[in-house]
Short mmCIF file of C-alpha atoms and ligand atoms in Angstrom, two decimals:
data_model
loop_
_atom_site.label_atom_id
_atom_site.label_comp_id
_atom_site.label_asym_id
_atom_site.label_seq_id
_atom_site.Cartn_x
_atom_site.Cartn_y
_atom_site.Cartn_z
CA UNK A 1 32.70 205.51 -118.93
CA UNK A 2 34.41 203.41 -116.26
CA UNK A 3 33.00 204.86 -113.06
CA UNK A 4 29.67 206.38 -112.20
CA UNK A 5 29.05 208.52 -109.10
CA UNK A 6 25.43 209.16 -108.16
CA UNK A 7 23.53 210.57 -105.20
CA UNK A 8 22.89 207.78 -102.70
CA UNK A 9 19.73 206.00 -103.96
CA UNK A 10 16.58 205.05 -102.00
CA UNK A 11 14.32 202.03 -102.37
CA UNK A 12 10.64 202.99 -102.47
CA UNK A 13 9.28 199.42 -102.11
CA UNK A 14 10.84 196.60 -100.11
CA UNK A 15 9.80 193.61 -97.99
CA UNK A 16 12.05 193.17 -94.96
CA UNK A 17 9.95 190.53 -93.09
CA UNK A 18 10.47 190.12 -89.33
CA UNK A 19 12.10 187.69 -86.90
CA UNK A 20 15.48 186.10 -87.74
CA UNK A 21 15.32 187.31 -91.39
CA UNK A 22 15.66 190.95 -90.32
CA UNK A 23 19.39 190.82 -89.62
CA UNK A 24 20.01 189.82 -93.24
CA UNK A 25 17.39 191.94 -95.00
CA UNK A 26 18.21 195.11 -93.08
CA UNK A 27 21.98 194.89 -93.58
CA UNK A 28 21.42 194.37 -97.32
CA UNK A 29 18.91 197.24 -97.47
CA UNK A 30 21.26 199.60 -95.64
CA UNK A 31 24.37 198.85 -97.72
CA UNK A 32 23.78 201.33 -100.56
CA UNK A 33 20.33 202.82 -100.03
CA UNK A 34 19.69 205.85 -97.82
CA UNK A 35 16.06 205.00 -97.10
CA UNK A 36 13.61 202.22 -97.77
CA UNK A 37 9.81 202.20 -97.93
CA UNK A 38 8.96 199.12 -95.86
CA UNK A 39 5.94 197.11 -96.98
CA UNK A 40 3.46 196.09 -94.24
CA UNK A 41 2.49 192.57 -95.42
CA UNK A 42 3.63 190.66 -92.35
CA UNK A 43 1.43 187.93 -90.91
CA UNK A 44 -0.52 189.51 -89.23
CA UNK A 45 -0.19 192.74 -91.27
CA UNK A 46 0.78 196.19 -89.95
CA UNK A 47 -2.58 197.96 -89.79
CA UNK A 48 -2.06 200.70 -87.17
CA UNK A 49 0.64 203.02 -85.84
CA UNK A 50 1.20 200.98 -82.67
CA UNK A 51 2.21 197.98 -84.77
CA UNK A 52 4.21 200.19 -87.16
CA UNK A 53 6.17 201.72 -84.25
CA UNK A 54 7.07 198.34 -82.84
CA UNK A 55 8.02 196.95 -86.29
CA UNK A 56 10.15 200.04 -86.96
CA UNK A 57 12.00 199.53 -83.68
CA UNK A 58 12.75 195.90 -84.58
CA UNK A 59 14.06 197.05 -87.96
CA UNK A 60 16.25 199.81 -86.54
CA UNK A 61 17.65 197.41 -83.93
CA UNK A 62 18.86 195.22 -86.81
CA UNK A 63 20.66 198.13 -88.50
CA UNK A 64 24.44 197.78 -88.83
CA UNK A 65 26.26 199.97 -86.29
CA UNK A 66 27.03 203.46 -87.55
CA UNK A 67 24.34 203.29 -90.24
CA UNK A 68 22.07 206.31 -90.86
CA UNK A 69 19.76 204.30 -93.12
CA UNK A 70 16.10 205.06 -92.47
CA UNK A 71 13.04 202.82 -92.52
CA UNK A 72 9.96 204.63 -93.87
CA UNK A 73 6.94 202.74 -92.60
CA UNK A 74 3.61 201.96 -94.30
CA UNK A 75 0.19 200.77 -93.16
CA UNK A 76 -1.77 197.93 -94.71
CA UNK A 77 -5.18 199.05 -95.96
CA UNK A 78 -8.11 196.79 -95.02
CA UNK A 79 -11.88 197.08 -95.29
CA UNK A 80 -11.76 198.22 -91.65
CA UNK A 81 -9.17 201.01 -91.91
CA UNK A 82 -10.84 204.11 -90.43
CA UNK A 83 -10.37 207.81 -91.15
CA UNK A 84 -8.91 208.03 -87.62
CA UNK A 85 -6.27 205.37 -88.45
CA UNK A 86 -5.24 207.56 -91.40
CA UNK A 87 -5.08 210.84 -89.50
CA UNK A 88 -3.11 209.09 -86.72
CA UNK A 89 -0.72 207.80 -89.38
CA UNK A 90 -0.37 211.22 -90.99
CA UNK A 91 0.53 212.75 -87.61
CA UNK A 92 2.82 209.91 -86.50
CA UNK A 93 5.89 211.17 -88.35
CA UNK A 94 6.86 207.57 -89.22
CA UNK A 95 4.22 206.51 -91.80
CA UNK A 96 4.80 207.56 -95.41
CA UNK A 97 2.19 205.56 -97.30
CA UNK A 98 -0.71 203.13 -97.13
CA UNK A 99 -0.51 199.91 -99.12
CA UNK A 100 -3.51 198.58 -100.97
CA UNK A 101 -3.42 194.84 -101.67
CA UNK A 102 -6.52 193.38 -103.29
CA UNK A 103 -7.35 190.44 -100.97
CA UNK A 104 -5.58 187.31 -102.18
CA UNK A 105 -3.47 189.07 -104.85
CA UNK A 106 -0.06 188.04 -103.53
CA UNK A 107 2.06 186.86 -100.57
CA UNK A 108 0.40 187.68 -97.20
CA UNK A 109 -2.52 189.57 -98.71
CA UNK A 110 -5.37 187.59 -97.15
CA UNK A 111 -6.44 190.61 -95.05
CA UNK A 112 -6.37 192.94 -98.05
CA UNK A 113 -9.20 194.98 -99.48
CA UNK A 114 -12.18 192.91 -100.67
CA UNK A 115 -14.03 195.86 -102.19
CA UNK A 116 -12.37 199.20 -102.84
CA UNK A 117 -15.65 201.05 -102.23
CA UNK A 118 -15.51 199.84 -98.60
CA UNK A 119 -12.41 201.99 -98.06
CA UNK A 120 -13.89 205.34 -99.14
CA UNK A 121 -13.64 206.92 -95.67
CA UNK A 122 -9.96 206.02 -95.41
CA UNK A 123 -9.24 207.20 -98.97
CA UNK A 124 -11.04 210.51 -98.38
CA UNK A 125 -8.89 211.11 -95.32
CA UNK A 126 -5.74 210.14 -97.25
CA UNK A 127 -6.62 212.67 -99.91
CA UNK A 128 -7.08 215.36 -97.24
CA UNK A 129 -3.90 214.43 -95.34
CA UNK A 130 -1.73 214.04 -98.46
CA UNK A 131 -1.00 210.42 -97.50
CA UNK A 132 0.04 208.42 -100.60
CA UNK A 133 -1.75 205.21 -101.60
CA UNK A 134 0.66 202.48 -102.78
CA UNK A 135 -1.19 200.04 -104.99
CA UNK A 136 -0.57 196.41 -105.87
CA UNK A 137 -2.44 196.74 -109.16
CA UNK A 138 -3.79 193.31 -110.05
CA UNK A 139 -7.34 192.01 -110.04
CA UNK A 140 -7.83 188.68 -108.30
CA UNK A 141 -10.78 187.46 -110.38
CA UNK A 142 -9.96 183.81 -111.21
CA UNK A 143 -11.53 184.27 -114.66
CA UNK A 144 -8.90 186.84 -115.62
CA UNK A 145 -5.70 185.47 -117.12
CA UNK A 146 -2.74 186.10 -114.82
CA UNK A 147 -0.89 187.96 -117.59
CA UNK A 148 -3.83 190.40 -117.95
CA UNK A 149 -4.47 191.12 -114.28
CA UNK A 150 -2.61 194.43 -114.17
CA UNK A 151 -4.22 195.82 -117.33
CA UNK A 152 -7.69 194.78 -116.14
CA UNK A 153 -7.04 196.34 -112.71
CA UNK A 154 -6.25 199.66 -114.35
CA UNK A 155 -9.43 199.62 -116.40
CA UNK A 156 -11.82 198.31 -113.72
CA UNK A 157 -10.44 199.71 -110.46
CA UNK A 158 -7.81 202.39 -111.01
CA UNK A 159 -9.49 204.60 -113.60
CA UNK A 160 -12.69 204.94 -111.52
CA UNK A 161 -10.60 205.42 -108.34
CA UNK A 162 -8.67 208.31 -109.84
CA UNK A 163 -11.93 209.87 -111.03
CA UNK A 164 -13.40 209.67 -107.53
CA UNK A 165 -10.22 210.88 -105.78
CA UNK A 166 -8.44 213.18 -108.24
CA UNK A 167 -6.20 214.73 -105.56
CA UNK A 168 -5.11 211.40 -104.02
CA UNK A 169 -1.41 210.63 -104.45
CA UNK A 170 -1.18 207.15 -105.97
CA UNK A 171 1.87 205.03 -106.70
CA UNK A 172 1.17 202.10 -108.98
CA UNK A 173 3.77 199.74 -107.56
CA UNK A 174 6.00 197.43 -109.59
CA UNK A 175 4.46 198.19 -112.99
CA UNK A 176 4.91 195.43 -115.56
CA UNK A 177 2.99 196.36 -118.71
CA UNK A 178 2.86 198.99 -121.43
CA UNK A 179 -0.75 199.56 -120.31
CA UNK A 180 0.50 200.64 -116.88
CA UNK A 181 3.26 202.82 -118.33
CA UNK A 182 0.74 204.51 -120.63
CA UNK A 183 -1.74 205.05 -117.79
CA UNK A 184 0.87 206.60 -115.48
CA UNK A 185 2.45 208.72 -118.24
CA UNK A 186 -0.93 210.14 -119.24
CA UNK A 187 -2.11 210.88 -115.67
CA UNK A 188 -1.63 214.04 -113.63
CA UNK A 189 1.39 214.53 -111.35
CA UNK A 190 -0.32 212.79 -108.38
CA UNK A 191 0.18 209.45 -110.12
CA UNK A 192 3.59 207.76 -110.22
CA UNK A 193 5.03 204.24 -110.49
CA UNK A 194 7.88 202.12 -109.20
CA UNK A 195 9.76 199.64 -111.40
CA UNK A 196 11.68 196.58 -110.16
CA UNK A 197 15.03 195.28 -111.47
CA UNK A 198 13.50 191.93 -112.46
CA UNK A 199 10.91 193.56 -114.74
CA UNK A 200 13.67 195.59 -116.43
CA UNK A 201 16.08 192.68 -116.88
CA UNK A 202 13.77 189.76 -117.62
CA UNK A 203 10.61 188.68 -119.39
CA UNK A 204 8.42 185.58 -119.17
CA UNK A 205 10.81 183.54 -121.30
CA UNK A 206 13.32 183.75 -118.45
CA UNK A 207 10.67 182.27 -116.17
CA UNK A 208 9.22 179.60 -118.45
CA UNK A 209 11.30 178.76 -121.55
CA UNK A 210 13.47 175.65 -121.27
CA UNK A 211 12.17 174.78 -117.79
CA UNK A 212 10.28 176.51 -115.01
CA UNK A 213 12.53 178.75 -112.89
CA UNK A 214 10.85 179.52 -109.58
CA UNK A 215 13.40 182.15 -108.57
CA UNK A 216 12.11 184.36 -111.41
CA UNK A 217 8.52 184.06 -110.18
CA UNK A 218 7.11 187.18 -108.58
CA UNK A 219 3.84 189.09 -108.71
CA UNK A 220 2.94 190.79 -110.90
CA UNK A 221 4.39 187.97 -113.01
CA UNK A 222 7.04 188.75 -115.67
CA UNK A 223 5.39 189.67 -118.96
CA UNK A 224 6.31 189.49 -122.69
CA UNK A 225 9.42 191.23 -123.96
CA UNK A 226 7.34 193.98 -125.62
CA UNK A 227 6.30 195.07 -122.13
CA UNK A 228 9.85 194.76 -120.82
CA UNK A 229 11.04 197.11 -123.57
CA UNK A 230 8.42 199.72 -122.64
CA UNK A 231 9.46 199.49 -118.97
CA UNK A 232 13.13 200.01 -119.88
CA UNK A 233 12.17 203.02 -122.00
CA UNK A 234 10.07 204.49 -119.15
CA UNK A 235 12.75 203.96 -116.48
CA UNK A 236 15.45 205.50 -118.66
CA UNK A 237 13.31 208.32 -120.09
CA UNK A 238 14.03 210.89 -117.39
CA UNK A 239 10.26 211.06 -116.69
CA UNK A 240 9.98 211.85 -112.96
CA UNK A 241 6.87 209.68 -112.58
CA UNK A 242 8.96 206.49 -112.75
CA UNK A 243 11.35 205.64 -109.93
CA UNK A 244 13.15 202.83 -108.17
CA UNK A 245 11.27 200.30 -106.05
CA UNK A 246 12.92 196.91 -105.94
CA UNK A 247 10.03 194.90 -104.47
CA UNK A 248 12.86 192.79 -103.03
CA UNK A 249 10.86 190.00 -101.36
CA UNK A 250 12.80 187.25 -99.63
CA UNK A 251 11.57 183.65 -99.53
CA UNK A 252 13.56 180.61 -98.48
CA UNK A 253 14.96 178.31 -101.18
CA UNK A 254 12.65 175.51 -100.04
CA UNK A 255 9.50 177.62 -100.20
CA UNK A 256 10.25 178.67 -103.79
CA UNK A 257 11.55 175.31 -105.07
CA UNK A 258 8.25 173.61 -104.41
CA UNK A 259 5.21 172.21 -106.23
CA UNK A 260 3.51 175.50 -105.32
CA UNK A 261 6.37 177.97 -105.04
CA UNK A 262 5.79 181.39 -103.53
CA UNK A 263 5.93 184.71 -105.33
CA UNK A 264 8.81 187.11 -104.76
CA UNK A 265 12.34 187.81 -106.03
CA UNK A 266 15.11 188.88 -103.66
CA UNK A 267 17.25 191.63 -105.20
CA UNK A 268 18.79 193.45 -102.23
CA UNK A 269 22.02 191.45 -102.46
CA UNK A 270 22.87 193.59 -105.52
CA UNK A 271 19.99 196.00 -106.09
CA UNK A 272 21.67 199.11 -107.49
CA UNK A 273 24.08 196.93 -109.48
CA UNK A 274 21.12 195.09 -111.11
CA UNK A 275 19.55 198.41 -112.10
CA UNK A 276 22.95 199.60 -113.40
CA UNK A 277 23.05 196.46 -115.55
CA UNK A 278 19.64 197.28 -117.05
CA UNK A 279 20.48 200.95 -117.66
CA UNK A 280 23.89 200.04 -119.08
CA UNK A 281 22.32 197.60 -121.57
CA UNK A 282 19.94 200.40 -122.60
CA UNK A 283 22.93 202.77 -122.96
CA UNK A 284 21.23 205.07 -120.48
CA UNK A 285 23.50 205.05 -117.44
CA UNK A 286 23.27 208.84 -117.37
CA UNK A 287 19.57 208.42 -116.48
CA UNK A 288 20.18 206.08 -113.51
CA UNK A 289 20.66 208.84 -110.92
CA UNK A 290 17.31 210.54 -111.54
CA UNK A 291 15.44 207.22 -111.43
CA UNK A 292 17.31 205.78 -108.45
CA UNK A 293 18.11 208.81 -106.30
CA UNK A 294 15.99 211.87 -107.15
CA UNK A 295 12.49 211.20 -108.46
CA UNK A 296 11.19 209.07 -105.58
CA UNK A 297 12.25 211.56 -102.92
CA UNK A 298 10.78 214.41 -104.98
CA UNK A 299 7.47 212.58 -105.37
CA UNK A 300 7.19 211.87 -101.62
CA UNK A 301 8.21 215.46 -100.80
CA UNK A 302 11.35 214.33 -98.95
CA UNK A 303 14.86 215.79 -99.30
CA UNK A 304 17.21 214.07 -101.71
CA UNK A 305 20.17 212.31 -100.08
CA UNK A 306 23.36 214.34 -99.92
CA UNK A 307 25.92 211.50 -99.89
CA UNK A 308 27.05 209.68 -103.03
CA UNK A 309 27.96 206.16 -104.09
CA UNK A 310 30.35 205.22 -106.88
CA UNK A 311 30.06 202.24 -109.21
CA UNK A 312 32.86 200.90 -111.40
CA UNK A 313 32.62 198.91 -114.61
CA UNK A 314 34.22 195.69 -113.45
CA UNK A 315 32.48 192.35 -114.07
CA UNK A 316 31.78 190.24 -110.98
CA UNK A 317 29.95 187.07 -110.15
CA UNK A 318 26.87 187.00 -107.94
CA UNK A 319 26.84 184.26 -105.29
CA UNK A 320 24.75 181.10 -105.89
CA UNK A 321 22.91 181.51 -102.62
CA UNK A 322 22.68 183.63 -99.52
CA UNK A 323 21.24 183.41 -96.04
CA UNK A 324 17.77 184.38 -94.82
CA UNK A 325 17.77 184.00 -91.05
CA UNK A 326 18.21 180.28 -90.43
CA UNK A 327 17.43 179.32 -94.03
CA UNK A 328 19.10 179.36 -97.42
CA UNK A 329 17.83 181.70 -100.14
CA UNK A 330 18.52 181.97 -103.88
CA UNK A 331 18.61 185.64 -104.83
CA UNK A 332 17.82 187.14 -108.23
CA UNK A 333 20.39 186.32 -110.94
CA UNK A 334 22.26 183.98 -108.55
CA UNK A 335 25.53 182.82 -110.10
CA UNK A 336 25.25 185.30 -113.01
CA UNK A 337 27.74 187.97 -113.94
CA UNK A 338 27.06 191.69 -113.52
CA UNK A 339 29.06 194.46 -115.21
CA UNK A 340 28.96 197.15 -112.51
CA UNK A 341 29.87 197.06 -108.85
CA UNK A 342 29.76 199.59 -106.02
CA UNK A 343 33.28 200.60 -105.04
CA UNK A 344 32.61 203.53 -102.75
CA UNK A 345 29.82 204.64 -100.44
CA UNK A 346 28.69 201.16 -99.41
CA UNK A 347 28.32 200.34 -95.74
C1 LIG B 1 5.78 190.04 -102.36
C2 LIG B 1 6.14 189.29 -101.07
O1 LIG B 1 6.70 188.20 -101.14
O2 LIG B 1 5.88 189.85 -99.99
N1 LIG B 1 5.85 189.13 -103.46
C3 LIG B 1 6.00 189.43 -104.77
O3 LIG B 1 5.91 188.54 -105.62
N2 LIG B 1 6.24 190.66 -105.17
C4 LIG B 1 4.45 190.66 -102.24
C5 LIG B 1 4.15 191.64 -103.34
O4 LIG B 1 4.68 192.76 -103.36
O5 LIG B 1 3.38 191.28 -104.24
ZN1 LIG B 2 5.95 194.13 -102.97
#
């Protein structure tokens, strides 16, 4: 197979930031994707529809001319999110999910939820309104090993949450472990998961063996290869519960190459091509379209895109660095070779 034509894909989890970065992140996001679910972890976070409207306008103003790409907005859940905030969001026509960050779990999560029980009113309203909850599934307990934080979150927080709110739509974002894949696979159809390109292509050896590589550091952190193999199997299984969410999260080169480097991998320079690489290695390119272009839209109850993009098997080299506003950035797999490139449908 030398070319592959698929329905235009969507990205169900991305960080676009604001300010001067937007020109770069939005043009990358709009190149091949039809839509993107925009995460709300700005500083300060997007906690209400007024902020979401203004952020959406900034994003759309940065869109390349002629682009139909859409920004699907999210709200940031806090201990103070009210039932009214949720019903306003549900009626707004621009909010498609509410993001739950345990406080302190990751980049810009200081205002996150300190105790999930404090959010019951908001969650009840989400269940009633059909508003999906997008979860960063890691506990923040310093006594829990960082490699176990997702599995412990499932056991301590997620299982009881699903029991209390059985009708709530929940996306376990950027799953990284076989525990998460098993949990999602065994749950009812309200529960789904996104998978990033870095967790399909890499494991913790890429981050730590032979030297520490900060550009492979994201949260949840890369796990052992046994987990990576389960993620590849889930993504390429044709199971509709697993779909594309890059978690593309830009940070400047200087903020990552530091004694305390920040978490986040930027993949929007070559997102669909990175997924094609992973599916091609798994000899499952025929499963890419469902994962990348159908299952996410179906889960969110949105129409599938009608346009297509075409990839060709033709090795190419990723650039060593790119630009993030006024700063330099080192994207995922910088300088490496990829086997597939988009030849048609890109903006
Ligand atoms: C994200 C970021 O930089 O905003 N970082 C990351 O490592 N994934 C936040 C997040 O999704 O955890
Ligand atoms: Zn994220």
